[in-house]
Every structure is written in C-alpha cells, then in structure tokens.
Amino acid sequence: MPSLAKRFETLPEYVLARIPQKKHELLKRGVDVIDLGAGDADLMPPEGALRRITDAVYIPPMNRYGFGLGLVQFRDAAAAWMQRRFNLRFDPLKEIVPLIGSKEGISHLALAYMEPGRVAIVPEPGYNSYIGGSLLAGGEVYKYALRPRTNFLVELDDIPKDVLRRAKVLYLNYPNNPTAAIAPRDYLERVVKRCRELDILLVYDNAYSELAFDGYVPPSIFEIEGAREVAIEFHSLSKTYNMTGWRCGWSVARPEISAALSKVKSFVDTGQFMAVQAAAVAAFECWDTFLPKSREIFRERRYAAVTAFRQAGLACESPKSTMYLWIPLPDGVPSATFADRLMEDEGVIVLPGSGFGAGGEGFFRISFITSPARITEAAQRAGRVLRRLTQTTPRMDRTPAGVGGAA
Ligand SMILES: Cc1ncc(COP(=O)(O)O)c(C=O)c1O
C-alpha cells in the first residue's frame, strides 16, 4: 500500500471525528443519549432563509458553478452587514471572500502563508483547523496553552524569541471556543501592534461574534487601529443563524490577503452552491429580528447549564459569549476518562479538554445545543459520574478566570 506523507502523519486525532459513530451505536443500543458535544444547536435557521433556498434551487443559473466570485449579492450583503454591525467599510469584490463554511477558509488560508521553517502560533485548547491547516501546509505549530492565569489570552511576549522570529501566522478566536473567554479591547490593541512589529498575519476567527449576553458586544478585529495591515477576519453563518449544515461563511481582509486565499481556493473548489448564498442573503436581512430571539434561547440554556452543573458539584462561571461552558474538573480526574465514562455509563456526550490539545487538560466542554430540561438532566448524570470517579465530596472552589458575569 502506498505510504502516507509525513505531513499527514503529523495530524492529531480530530476531536469530533469519532463521536457521530459512537452516538449512532449508543442510540442503536436504546440509550437515552443527551448530546452536548458539537457546537451544533437543535434550532432552525431563519424562515426567510428556508424559503429563499427553496425558490433559488428552481432558478437555473443558481445550479451552475459559482466559481470564486459566487453570488455578487452575497458579497454585497456581507459587506453591508460589516458596515451595519461594526461600522466598517469593505469592498465586496476585493475584500470579501465567500467560503464553504469558515472552517474551509481558515484551513486553506494556511496554504498561502505556511511552509517548512515557518511557525504558526496556535492557541491550545483551540479550534482544530488552525493546527490542521498549518500542518497540512508543511508548517511548524507552536502551541500556546490557554490557561486561567492569562484569562485564556495568548500573550505573545511569553513566547520564545526564536519562535516569534519565525512566526508567520497567529490564530486568535475571541469569543473563544472552547473556553468561552472574551478579549478586552486593550489586549486586542496590544496584539495588533505586536503582529505589525513582527510581521505576523493575524487570523481572527470571529465565529461567535453574534452570540453574546449581558450587554457584551464582541468587536471586529478591524475596529482596532492598524489591523487592516495585518489581519484577516473569519465569519460564519453557522452559529449566528443555526445554519451549521449549510456550510456558509466569509472572510474579510485587505485585497492582497483576500486575493491569496481566493487563489488557493480557485485550485481546491469551484465555489459554493449559489442557492445557499442566496439564502444567506435572506439570513442577513433578518439579522435584527432573528438574533434577539435566538440570543434569548441561548441565554436560557446558559442559565440552565450553569445552574445545573454547579448543583452537580462542577464549579463554573457564566460566560458572556459563545454557546459553551468550559468546566474545570477536580485534580486527578483526566478529562478523557470523565468524558468516556459519562458517555458509556450515562449516555451524555461532552468533549474532553484534552481533545482540544494537551493545553485543554483539566477541563471539559459542553454546548448549549439542546433544551434547558435536557441540559439539566445531563448535568445530573455528570454529577453521578463525577462522584463515582472521585468517591469524595466534589470541590466547588475551582473556577476558570476570564469567563465572568452572572448567570
Ligand atoms: C472557533 C470556530 N471557528 C470556526 C468554526 C467553523 O464554523 P463553520 O465552518 O461552520 O463556519 C467553528 C465551528 O465550530 C468554531 O468553533
């Protein structure tokens, strides 16, 4: 059998790769499964998007190749949204790149910037396509552990100088998956300044910009002075509009950076299904009516989750953004063991912190992707597993920093 490339062999196991199969097996055995794994809510996309795609599939040109250009109305709508939401102007044709989900763009971008000898600084725990894209491009990955000590922020000046010298890309994601941390503005200013000094491409993954609570409004990186010089920002319709399966997102950056990503994409895809882009335009149109209701649903789920997991003996704070709780485990309870036992013994799917890289050990992640009642039930089951694993009264005194706010 032909041997695999060394580059391929460096890829770690993808955290969610085995879970759908495992869930299928549990369901077949008749287990009452509660899935709090992927950030993939059980909610419907906006009605307007459903109607628009239904109409669009009957329009002949929509069924042809989109190529890199795609549906111009989608580019226009994304640029108009950037203006409305962040008061930032971008050229829809030169600075917006339509993506087949933001993951696609994030991972493909590395092919334009990474190569042997170049380093990507990747937060760990973190979204796995940062590592995946960089390794597949033959680059080197420097993992920066996100820990409570630094409020789950990447502090560039903690990184050895020889690594910084070779660094070409820095991936940042705030509001953060999986820690739910948010980045203060002065932090973002510091990072942009350092990236400019060090000539590092700042890849700012803003997939959770619209899922925020308690009055918190996540910024765009381009609100920070100087960011246009060095940054690219990724957006997604997945979480904002419950459109994960539709695979629709976009990037925004100065023309040179956008052109590099577009060129890579011109060799690996031939554009997205334009009916999806047409439906995405409808989703943009209902942003200000759909989002308040959606946020309220996630806020209720967050309240249920925080309350129930605390009652189960697992200390956690209420995150200001995202659809996740990043819950610390008592010392000596490995996150993979906890997640395995919870799935096998109680039918509850959560993600072990170690699945996001070694830097995530000591935590597990739950997603607000089902009803408050089911989340509460899952927390009770988690409490039982925790008691069995620790055989002592659970400790209540460990809380992650940087995820403040009342439930
Ligand atoms: C941090 C982060 N970035 C990007 C994505 C990718 O979103 P999509 O490819 O669905 O647009 C996700 C999905 O979970 C995510 O958590």
Tab-separated table of C-alpha atoms and ligand atoms in Angstrom:
chain	number	residue	atom	x	y	z
A	1	MET	CA	0.000	0.000	0.000
A	2	PRO	CA	1.364	3.473	-0.814
A	3	SER	CA	2.781	5.195	2.232
A	4	LEU	CA	1.275	8.387	3.576
A	5	ALA	CA	3.029	11.749	3.525
A	6	LYS	CA	4.991	12.685	6.664
A	7	ARG	CA	2.943	15.864	6.782
A	8	PHE	CA	-0.231	13.802	7.051
A	9	GLU	CA	1.232	11.657	9.826
A	10	THR	CA	1.653	14.774	11.980
A	11	LEU	CA	-2.110	15.353	12.176
A	12	PRO	CA	-3.612	14.597	15.591
A	13	GLU	CA	-6.984	12.861	16.015
A	14	TYR	CA	-9.823	15.317	15.298
A	15	VAL	CA	-11.790	15.852	18.498
A	16	LEU	CA	-15.232	15.268	16.967
A	17	ALA	CA	-14.245	12.657	14.376
A	18	ARG	CA	-15.376	9.547	16.250
A	19	ILE	CA	-18.354	10.974	18.112
A	20	PRO	CA	-21.118	10.723	15.453
A	21	GLN	CA	-20.364	6.989	15.016
A	22	LYS	CA	-20.253	6.444	18.781
A	23	LYS	CA	-23.544	8.293	19.219
A	24	HIS	CA	-25.116	6.164	16.495
A	25	GLU	CA	-24.030	2.992	18.345
A	26	LEU	CA	-25.444	4.253	21.651
A	27	LEU	CA	-28.768	5.142	20.036
A	28	LYS	CA	-28.919	1.703	18.398
A	29	ARG	CA	-28.476	0.156	21.857
A	30	GLY	CA	-31.503	2.155	23.020
A	31	VAL	CA	-29.507	4.527	25.254
A	32	ASP	CA	-31.204	7.824	26.114
A	33	VAL	CA	-28.413	9.977	24.655
A	34	ILE	CA	-28.004	13.650	25.557
A	35	ASP	CA	-25.581	15.213	23.118
A	36	LEU	CA	-23.784	18.325	24.396
A	37	GLY	CA	-20.801	17.753	22.118
A	38	ALA	CA	-20.502	19.741	18.892
A	39	GLY	CA	-21.453	23.426	18.722
A	40	ASP	CA	-24.403	22.466	16.581
A	41	ALA	CA	-27.732	23.599	18.027
A	42	ASP	CA	-31.035	21.757	17.572
A	43	LEU	CA	-32.650	25.013	16.357
A	44	MET	CA	-33.920	26.039	12.925
A	45	PRO	CA	-32.421	28.616	10.559
A	46	PRO	CA	-34.440	31.765	9.829
A	47	GLU	CA	-37.710	31.099	7.980
A	48	GLY	CA	-36.654	33.566	5.256
A	49	ALA	CA	-33.511	31.543	4.500
A	50	LEU	CA	-35.533	28.353	4.162
A	51	ARG	CA	-37.951	29.990	1.755
A	52	ARG	CA	-35.161	31.655	-0.239
A	53	ILE	CA	-33.238	28.436	-0.846
A	54	THR	CA	-36.419	26.646	-1.863
A	55	ASP	CA	-37.039	29.283	-4.519
A	56	ALA	CA	-33.382	29.556	-5.524
A	57	VAL	CA	-32.937	25.901	-6.454
A	58	TYR	CA	-35.530	26.361	-9.231
A	59	ILE	CA	-33.600	29.243	-10.810
A	60	PRO	CA	-31.361	27.667	-13.499
A	61	PRO	CA	-28.206	29.830	-13.088
A	62	MET	CA	-28.164	29.121	-9.346
A	63	ASN	CA	-27.406	25.495	-10.148
A	64	ARG	CA	-24.255	26.254	-12.114
A	65	TYR	CA	-20.697	26.723	-10.821
A	66	GLY	CA	-20.353	29.712	-8.538
A	67	PHE	CA	-16.585	29.966	-9.096
A	68	GLY	CA	-14.698	32.264	-6.754
A	69	LEU	CA	-16.979	35.185	-7.431
A	70	GLY	CA	-20.119	33.394	-6.263
A	71	LEU	CA	-23.337	35.343	-5.989
A	72	VAL	CA	-22.423	39.038	-6.004
A	73	GLN	CA	-25.446	39.790	-3.787
A	74	PHE	CA	-23.874	37.597	-1.101
A	75	ARG	CA	-20.656	39.629	-1.162
A	76	ASP	CA	-22.684	42.842	-1.090
A	77	ALA	CA	-24.778	41.600	1.830
A	78	ALA	CA	-21.708	40.519	3.825
A	79	ALA	CA	-20.049	43.907	3.252
A	80	ALA	CA	-23.265	45.744	4.174
A	81	TRP	CA	-23.502	43.695	7.363
A	82	MET	CA	-19.907	44.542	8.309
A	83	GLN	CA	-20.839	48.195	7.904
A	84	ARG	CA	-24.061	47.921	9.867
A	85	ARG	CA	-22.712	45.743	12.664
A	86	PHE	CA	-19.211	47.203	13.125
A	87	ASN	CA	-19.388	50.456	11.158
A	88	LEU	CA	-16.552	49.222	8.922
A	89	ARG	CA	-16.429	49.589	5.151
A	90	PHE	CA	-15.068	46.845	2.912
A	91	ASP	CA	-15.018	46.367	-0.833
A	92	PRO	CA	-17.363	43.438	-1.553
A	93	LEU	CA	-15.400	42.292	-4.605
A	94	LYS	CA	-11.845	42.752	-3.392
A	95	GLU	CA	-12.015	42.311	0.368
A	96	ILE	CA	-14.769	39.740	0.986
A	97	VAL	CA	-14.171	36.065	0.122
A	98	PRO	CA	-17.209	33.749	0.191
A	99	LEU	CA	-16.416	30.464	1.947
A	100	ILE	CA	-17.883	26.983	2.124
A	101	GLY	CA	-18.094	27.389	5.891
A	102	SER	CA	-15.455	29.432	7.702
A	103	LYS	CA	-13.513	26.244	8.571
A	104	GLU	CA	-12.808	25.767	4.889
A	105	GLY	CA	-11.261	29.219	4.563
A	106	ILE	CA	-9.365	29.053	7.845
A	107	SER	CA	-7.670	25.802	6.929
A	108	HIS	CA	-6.992	26.697	3.284
A	109	LEU	CA	-5.506	30.081	4.145
A	110	ALA	CA	-2.507	28.321	5.674
A	111	LEU	CA	-1.547	27.015	2.227
A	112	ALA	CA	-0.824	30.597	1.180
A	113	TYR	CA	1.257	31.529	4.228
A	114	MET	CA	2.735	28.424	5.831
A	115	GLU	CA	5.670	26.311	4.660
A	116	PRO	CA	8.530	24.379	6.249
A	117	GLY	CA	10.514	26.662	8.553
A	118	ARG	CA	7.583	28.968	9.245
A	119	VAL	CA	5.723	28.828	12.535
A	120	ALA	CA	2.013	29.187	13.263
A	121	ILE	CA	1.134	30.219	16.798
A	122	VAL	CA	-1.922	28.258	17.745
A	123	PRO	CA	-3.928	28.544	20.959
A	124	GLU	CA	-4.397	25.282	22.768
A	125	PRO	CA	-7.145	24.363	23.556
A	126	GLY	CA	-8.404	25.691	20.261
A	127	TYR	CA	-10.383	25.058	17.142
A	128	ASN	CA	-8.624	22.192	15.409
A	129	SER	CA	-8.486	23.592	11.898
A	130	TYR	CA	-5.744	26.048	12.957
A	131	ILE	CA	-3.419	23.131	13.620
A	132	GLY	CA	-4.777	21.091	10.735
A	133	GLY	CA	-4.308	23.812	8.126
A	134	SER	CA	-0.808	24.693	9.336
A	135	LEU	CA	0.419	21.094	9.456
A	136	LEU	CA	-1.078	20.212	6.082
A	137	ALA	CA	0.791	23.197	4.652
A	138	GLY	CA	4.040	21.724	5.986
A	139	GLY	CA	4.481	24.413	8.629
A	140	GLU	CA	5.514	24.153	12.236
A	141	VAL	CA	2.997	24.679	15.007
A	142	TYR	CA	3.799	26.417	18.275
A	143	LYS	CA	1.051	25.622	20.766
A	144	TYR	CA	0.299	28.279	23.338
A	145	ALA	CA	-1.610	26.931	26.335
A	146	LEU	CA	-4.697	28.985	27.167
A	147	ARG	CA	-4.951	28.874	30.925
A	148	PRO	CA	-6.865	30.788	33.597
A	149	ARG	CA	-3.584	32.529	34.594
A	150	THR	CA	-3.694	34.684	31.430
A	151	ASN	CA	-7.509	34.833	31.254
A	152	PHE	CA	-7.255	32.396	28.329
A	153	LEU	CA	-5.456	35.035	26.231
A	154	VAL	CA	-2.392	34.385	24.058
A	155	GLU	CA	0.421	36.580	25.376
A	156	LEU	CA	2.907	36.905	22.523
A	157	ASP	CA	5.709	38.105	24.775
A	158	ASP	CA	5.576	34.795	26.712
A	159	ILE	CA	6.740	33.056	23.526
A	160	PRO	CA	10.474	32.396	22.992
A	161	LYS	CA	12.127	34.990	20.736
A	162	ASP	CA	13.400	32.485	18.162
A	163	VAL	CA	9.837	31.199	17.714
A	164	LEU	CA	8.491	34.726	17.316
A	165	ARG	CA	11.165	35.435	14.721
A	166	ARG	CA	9.993	32.520	12.588
A	167	ALA	CA	6.280	33.065	13.270
A	168	LYS	CA	4.193	33.865	10.208
A	169	VAL	CA	0.637	33.338	11.442
A	170	LEU	CA	-1.156	33.859	14.755
A	171	TYR	CA	-4.616	32.371	15.188
A	172	LEU	CA	-6.895	34.122	17.650
A	173	ASN	CA	-10.512	33.350	18.395
A	174	TYR	CA	-12.483	35.573	20.740
A	175	PRO	CA	-15.202	34.979	21.838
A	176	ASN	CA	-13.348	31.722	22.278
A	177	ASN	CA	-14.173	28.141	21.574
A	178	PRO	CA	-13.828	26.173	23.821
A	179	THR	CA	-13.028	28.377	26.850
A	180	ALA	CA	-15.777	30.993	26.206
A	181	ALA	CA	-13.226	33.684	27.092
A	182	ILE	CA	-13.535	37.151	25.623
A	183	ALA	CA	-10.754	39.555	24.692
A	184	PRO	CA	-10.592	43.043	26.180
A	185	ARG	CA	-10.018	45.835	23.693
A	186	ASP	CA	-6.655	46.842	25.160
A	187	TYR	CA	-5.483	43.250	24.680
A	188	LEU	CA	-6.507	43.344	21.012
A	189	GLU	CA	-4.680	46.648	20.582
A	190	ARG	CA	-1.547	45.106	22.060
A	191	VAL	CA	-1.765	42.059	19.807
A	192	VAL	CA	-2.323	44.034	16.622
A	193	LYS	CA	0.642	46.263	17.465
A	194	ARG	CA	2.918	43.248	18.084
A	195	CYS	CA	1.757	41.492	14.891
A	196	ARG	CA	2.641	44.609	12.919
A	197	GLU	CA	6.051	44.828	14.558
A	198	LEU	CA	6.743	41.137	13.997
A	199	ASP	CA	5.151	40.967	10.528
A	200	ILE	CA	2.755	38.206	11.558
A	201	LEU	CA	-0.568	37.532	9.824
A	202	LEU	CA	-3.298	37.776	12.463
A	203	VAL	CA	-6.058	35.295	11.668
A	204	TYR	CA	-9.006	36.457	13.742
A	205	ASP	CA	-11.756	33.869	13.947
A	206	ASN	CA	-14.983	35.664	14.873
A	207	ALA	CA	-17.432	32.764	14.521
A	208	TYR	CA	-19.213	33.694	17.781
A	209	SER	CA	-19.493	37.456	17.272
A	210	GLU	CA	-23.303	37.361	17.485
A	211	LEU	CA	-23.765	35.003	20.430
A	212	ALA	CA	-23.173	37.308	23.356
A	213	PHE	CA	-25.093	38.115	26.508
A	214	ASP	CA	-25.435	40.597	29.371
A	215	GLY	CA	-24.870	43.589	27.108
A	216	TYR	CA	-21.489	42.398	25.823
A	217	VAL	CA	-20.974	43.196	22.116
A	218	PRO	CA	-17.965	41.382	20.579
A	219	PRO	CA	-15.856	43.608	18.330
A	220	SER	CA	-14.383	43.032	14.908
A	221	ILE	CA	-10.577	42.973	14.901
A	222	PHE	CA	-10.801	45.740	12.312
A	223	GLU	CA	-12.139	48.115	14.953
A	224	ILE	CA	-8.558	48.094	16.223
A	225	GLU	CA	-6.242	50.650	14.668
A	226	GLY	CA	-3.721	49.157	12.266
A	227	ALA	CA	-5.483	45.791	11.990
A	228	ARG	CA	-6.181	46.213	8.290
A	229	GLU	CA	-2.489	45.978	7.659
A	230	VAL	CA	-2.014	42.517	9.139
A	231	ALA	CA	-5.349	40.818	9.854
A	232	ILE	CA	-7.918	38.627	8.193
A	233	GLU	CA	-11.213	38.008	9.956
A	234	PHE	CA	-13.425	34.971	9.505
A	235	HIS	CA	-17.201	34.998	9.908
A	236	SER	CA	-19.728	32.227	9.776
A	237	LEU	CA	-23.476	31.856	9.383
A	238	SER	CA	-23.297	28.575	11.287
A	239	LYS	CA	-23.821	29.655	14.881
A	240	THR	CA	-25.460	33.013	14.218
A	241	TYR	CA	-28.344	31.546	12.225
A	242	ASN	CA	-28.309	27.837	13.185
A	243	MET	CA	-27.038	27.069	9.695
A	244	THR	CA	-24.139	24.747	10.521
A	245	GLY	CA	-25.001	22.179	7.859
A	246	TRP	CA	-25.325	24.771	5.101
A	247	ARG	CA	-21.577	25.485	5.102
A	248	CYS	CA	-21.570	29.201	4.609
A	249	GLY	CA	-19.167	31.857	5.806
A	250	TRP	CA	-16.852	34.568	4.555
A	251	SER	CA	-13.531	36.204	5.215
A	252	VAL	CA	-12.695	39.862	5.175
A	253	ALA	CA	-9.250	41.364	4.728
A	254	ARG	CA	-7.288	43.813	2.623
A	255	PRO	CA	-7.203	42.939	-1.108
A	256	GLU	CA	-3.741	41.302	-1.104
A	257	ILE	CA	-4.610	38.865	1.700
A	258	SER	CA	-8.060	38.146	0.251
A	259	ALA	CA	-6.506	37.501	-3.165
A	260	ALA	CA	-4.091	34.960	-1.666
A	261	LEU	CA	-6.941	32.980	-0.109
A	262	SER	CA	-9.021	33.239	-3.299
A	263	LYS	CA	-6.139	31.906	-5.356
A	264	VAL	CA	-5.719	28.839	-3.142
A	265	LYS	CA	-9.453	28.242	-3.304
A	266	SER	CA	-9.507	28.519	-7.078
A	267	PHE	CA	-7.460	25.283	-7.126
A	268	VAL	CA	-9.434	23.362	-4.500
A	269	ASP	CA	-13.081	24.305	-5.040
A	270	THR	CA	-15.233	25.838	-7.723
A	271	GLY	CA	-17.351	27.974	-5.472
A	272	GLN	CA	-20.221	27.350	-3.175
A	273	PHE	CA	-23.733	26.333	-4.193
A	274	MET	CA	-25.167	29.746	-5.014
A	275	ALA	CA	-28.627	28.828	-3.720
A	276	VAL	CA	-27.020	28.651	-0.274
A	277	GLN	CA	-25.548	32.101	-0.803
A	278	ALA	CA	-28.966	33.389	-1.880
A	279	ALA	CA	-30.453	32.004	1.337
A	280	ALA	CA	-27.611	33.580	3.307
A	281	VAL	CA	-28.645	36.972	1.925
A	282	ALA	CA	-32.099	36.341	3.424
A	283	ALA	CA	-30.430	35.474	6.735
A	284	PHE	CA	-28.515	38.782	6.719
A	285	GLU	CA	-31.792	40.582	6.017
A	286	CYS	CA	-33.414	39.256	9.193
A	287	TRP	CA	-30.357	39.715	11.463
A	288	ASP	CA	-32.004	42.301	13.726
A	289	THR	CA	-35.233	40.354	14.208
A	290	PHE	CA	-33.826	36.821	14.377
A	291	LEU	CA	-30.847	37.409	16.654
A	292	PRO	CA	-32.581	38.842	19.757
A	293	LYS	CA	-34.869	35.796	19.932
A	294	SER	CA	-32.032	33.403	19.276
A	295	ARG	CA	-29.837	35.008	21.939
A	296	GLU	CA	-32.669	34.696	24.430
A	297	ILE	CA	-32.902	30.948	23.760
A	298	PHE	CA	-29.157	30.544	24.298
A	299	ARG	CA	-29.295	32.763	27.388
A	300	GLU	CA	-31.941	30.466	28.945
A	301	ARG	CA	-29.847	27.435	28.091
A	302	ARG	CA	-26.768	29.051	29.562
A	303	TYR	CA	-28.646	29.777	32.803
A	304	ALA	CA	-29.890	26.181	32.987
A	305	ALA	CA	-26.404	24.834	32.275
A	306	VAL	CA	-24.576	26.990	34.797
A	307	THR	CA	-27.158	26.306	37.498
A	308	ALA	CA	-27.325	22.572	36.910
A	309	PHE	CA	-23.591	21.922	36.571
A	310	ARG	CA	-22.922	23.905	39.732
A	311	GLN	CA	-25.549	21.862	41.549
A	312	ALA	CA	-23.846	18.739	40.242
A	313	GLY	CA	-20.649	19.816	42.010
A	314	LEU	CA	-18.873	21.266	38.989
A	315	ALA	CA	-17.813	24.852	39.522
A	316	CYS	CA	-18.297	27.114	36.526
A	317	GLU	CA	-18.873	30.746	35.758
A	318	SER	CA	-21.426	32.124	33.373
A	319	PRO	CA	-19.807	33.006	30.036
A	320	LYS	CA	-20.547	36.344	28.383
A	321	SER	CA	-20.450	34.807	24.929
A	322	THR	CA	-20.472	31.606	22.838
A	323	MET	CA	-22.616	28.504	23.353
A	324	TYR	CA	-20.144	26.742	25.632
A	325	LEU	CA	-19.211	26.094	29.236
A	326	TRP	CA	-15.574	25.234	29.841
A	327	ILE	CA	-15.783	23.360	33.094
A	328	PRO	CA	-12.811	22.568	35.323
A	329	LEU	CA	-12.521	19.019	36.656
A	330	PRO	CA	-11.189	18.176	40.095
A	331	ASP	CA	-7.449	17.447	40.191
A	332	GLY	CA	-6.678	13.871	39.252
A	333	VAL	CA	-9.720	13.323	37.021
A	334	PRO	CA	-8.439	13.058	33.418
A	335	SER	CA	-10.837	14.752	31.034
A	336	ALA	CA	-10.846	11.827	28.566
A	337	THR	CA	-11.738	9.364	31.344
A	338	PHE	CA	-14.523	11.627	32.558
A	339	ALA	CA	-15.954	12.126	29.054
A	340	ASP	CA	-15.705	8.400	28.238
A	341	ARG	CA	-17.419	7.350	31.470
A	342	LEU	CA	-20.111	9.979	31.021
A	343	MET	CA	-20.831	8.726	27.511
A	344	GLU	CA	-20.604	4.992	28.256
A	345	ASP	CA	-22.326	4.939	31.661
A	346	GLU	CA	-24.816	7.782	31.305
A	347	GLY	CA	-25.241	8.440	27.577
A	348	VAL	CA	-24.105	12.087	27.816
A	349	ILE	CA	-21.763	13.418	25.154
A	350	VAL	CA	-19.333	16.165	26.188
A	351	LEU	CA	-15.905	16.986	24.789
A	352	PRO	CA	-12.822	16.295	26.922
A	353	GLY	CA	-10.466	19.261	27.242
A	354	SER	CA	-7.594	17.074	26.054
A	355	GLY	CA	-9.429	16.659	22.727
A	356	PHE	CA	-8.587	20.311	22.042
A	357	GLY	CA	-4.898	19.622	22.717
A	358	ALA	CA	-2.885	18.877	25.830
A	359	GLY	CA	-3.311	22.504	26.959
A	360	GLY	CA	-7.019	21.762	27.455
A	361	GLU	CA	-6.450	19.035	30.059
A	362	GLY	CA	-8.274	19.536	33.359
A	363	PHE	CA	-11.466	20.805	31.683
A	364	PHE	CA	-14.371	19.579	29.608
A	365	ARG	CA	-16.716	21.447	27.276
A	366	ILE	CA	-20.463	21.365	26.982
A	367	SER	CA	-22.540	23.090	24.276
A	368	PHE	CA	-25.954	24.707	24.718
A	369	ILE	CA	-27.413	22.701	21.869
A	370	THR	CA	-30.468	21.199	23.495
A	371	SER	CA	-33.299	22.299	25.802
A	372	PRO	CA	-32.762	23.567	29.354
A	373	ALA	CA	-34.508	20.449	30.705
A	374	ARG	CA	-32.168	18.086	28.850
A	375	ILE	CA	-29.100	20.118	29.821
A	376	THR	CA	-30.229	19.897	33.455
A	377	GLU	CA	-30.681	16.134	33.144
A	378	ALA	CA	-27.208	15.841	31.574
A	379	ALA	CA	-25.675	17.789	34.462
A	380	GLN	CA	-27.278	15.443	36.993
A	381	ARG	CA	-25.817	12.471	35.157
A	382	ALA	CA	-22.417	14.218	35.055
A	383	GLY	CA	-22.622	14.726	38.814
A	384	ARG	CA	-23.146	10.971	39.305
A	385	VAL	CA	-20.097	10.152	37.174
A	386	LEU	CA	-18.006	12.721	38.982
A	387	ARG	CA	-18.943	11.233	42.361
A	388	ARG	CA	-18.104	7.747	41.165
A	389	LEU	CA	-14.712	8.920	39.880
A	390	THR	CA	-13.751	10.934	42.914
A	391	GLN	CA	-15.604	8.978	45.620
A	392	THR	CA	-15.471	12.136	47.733
A	393	THR	CA	-17.486	15.310	48.081
A	394	PRO	CA	-16.801	17.329	44.898
A	395	ARG	CA	-14.775	20.517	45.317
A	396	MET	CA	-16.572	23.752	44.500
A	397	ASP	CA	-13.666	26.164	44.648
A	398	ARG	CA	-12.104	25.957	41.174
A	399	THR	CA	-13.363	28.451	38.667
A	400	PRO	CA	-11.834	29.481	35.366
A	401	ALA	CA	-10.850	33.136	35.144
A	402	GLY	CA	-11.852	35.324	32.248
A	403	VAL	CA	-15.354	33.999	31.831
A	404	GLY	CA	-17.085	36.378	34.185
A	405	GLY	CA	-20.697	37.549	34.537
A	406	ALA	CA	-23.729	36.317	36.414
A	407	ALA	CA	-25.888	33.510	35.080
B	1	LIG	C1	-13.961	28.804	16.681
B	1	LIG	C2	-14.626	28.292	15.468
B	1	LIG	N1	-14.251	28.745	14.284
B	1	LIG	C3	-14.799	28.311	13.148
B	1	LIG	C4	-15.773	27.350	13.183
B	1	LIG	C5	-16.284	26.846	11.866
B	1	LIG	O1	-17.548	27.216	11.551
B	1	LIG	P1	-18.135	26.911	10.115
B	1	LIG	O2	-17.109	26.181	9.312
B	1	LIG	O3	-19.331	26.089	10.369
B	1	LIG	O4	-18.418	28.263	9.521
B	1	LIG	C6	-16.204	26.833	14.385
B	1	LIG	C7	-17.205	25.768	14.448
B	1	LIG	O5	-17.422	25.132	15.428
B	1	LIG	C8	-15.606	27.310	15.563
B	1	LIG	O6	-15.951	26.864	16.766
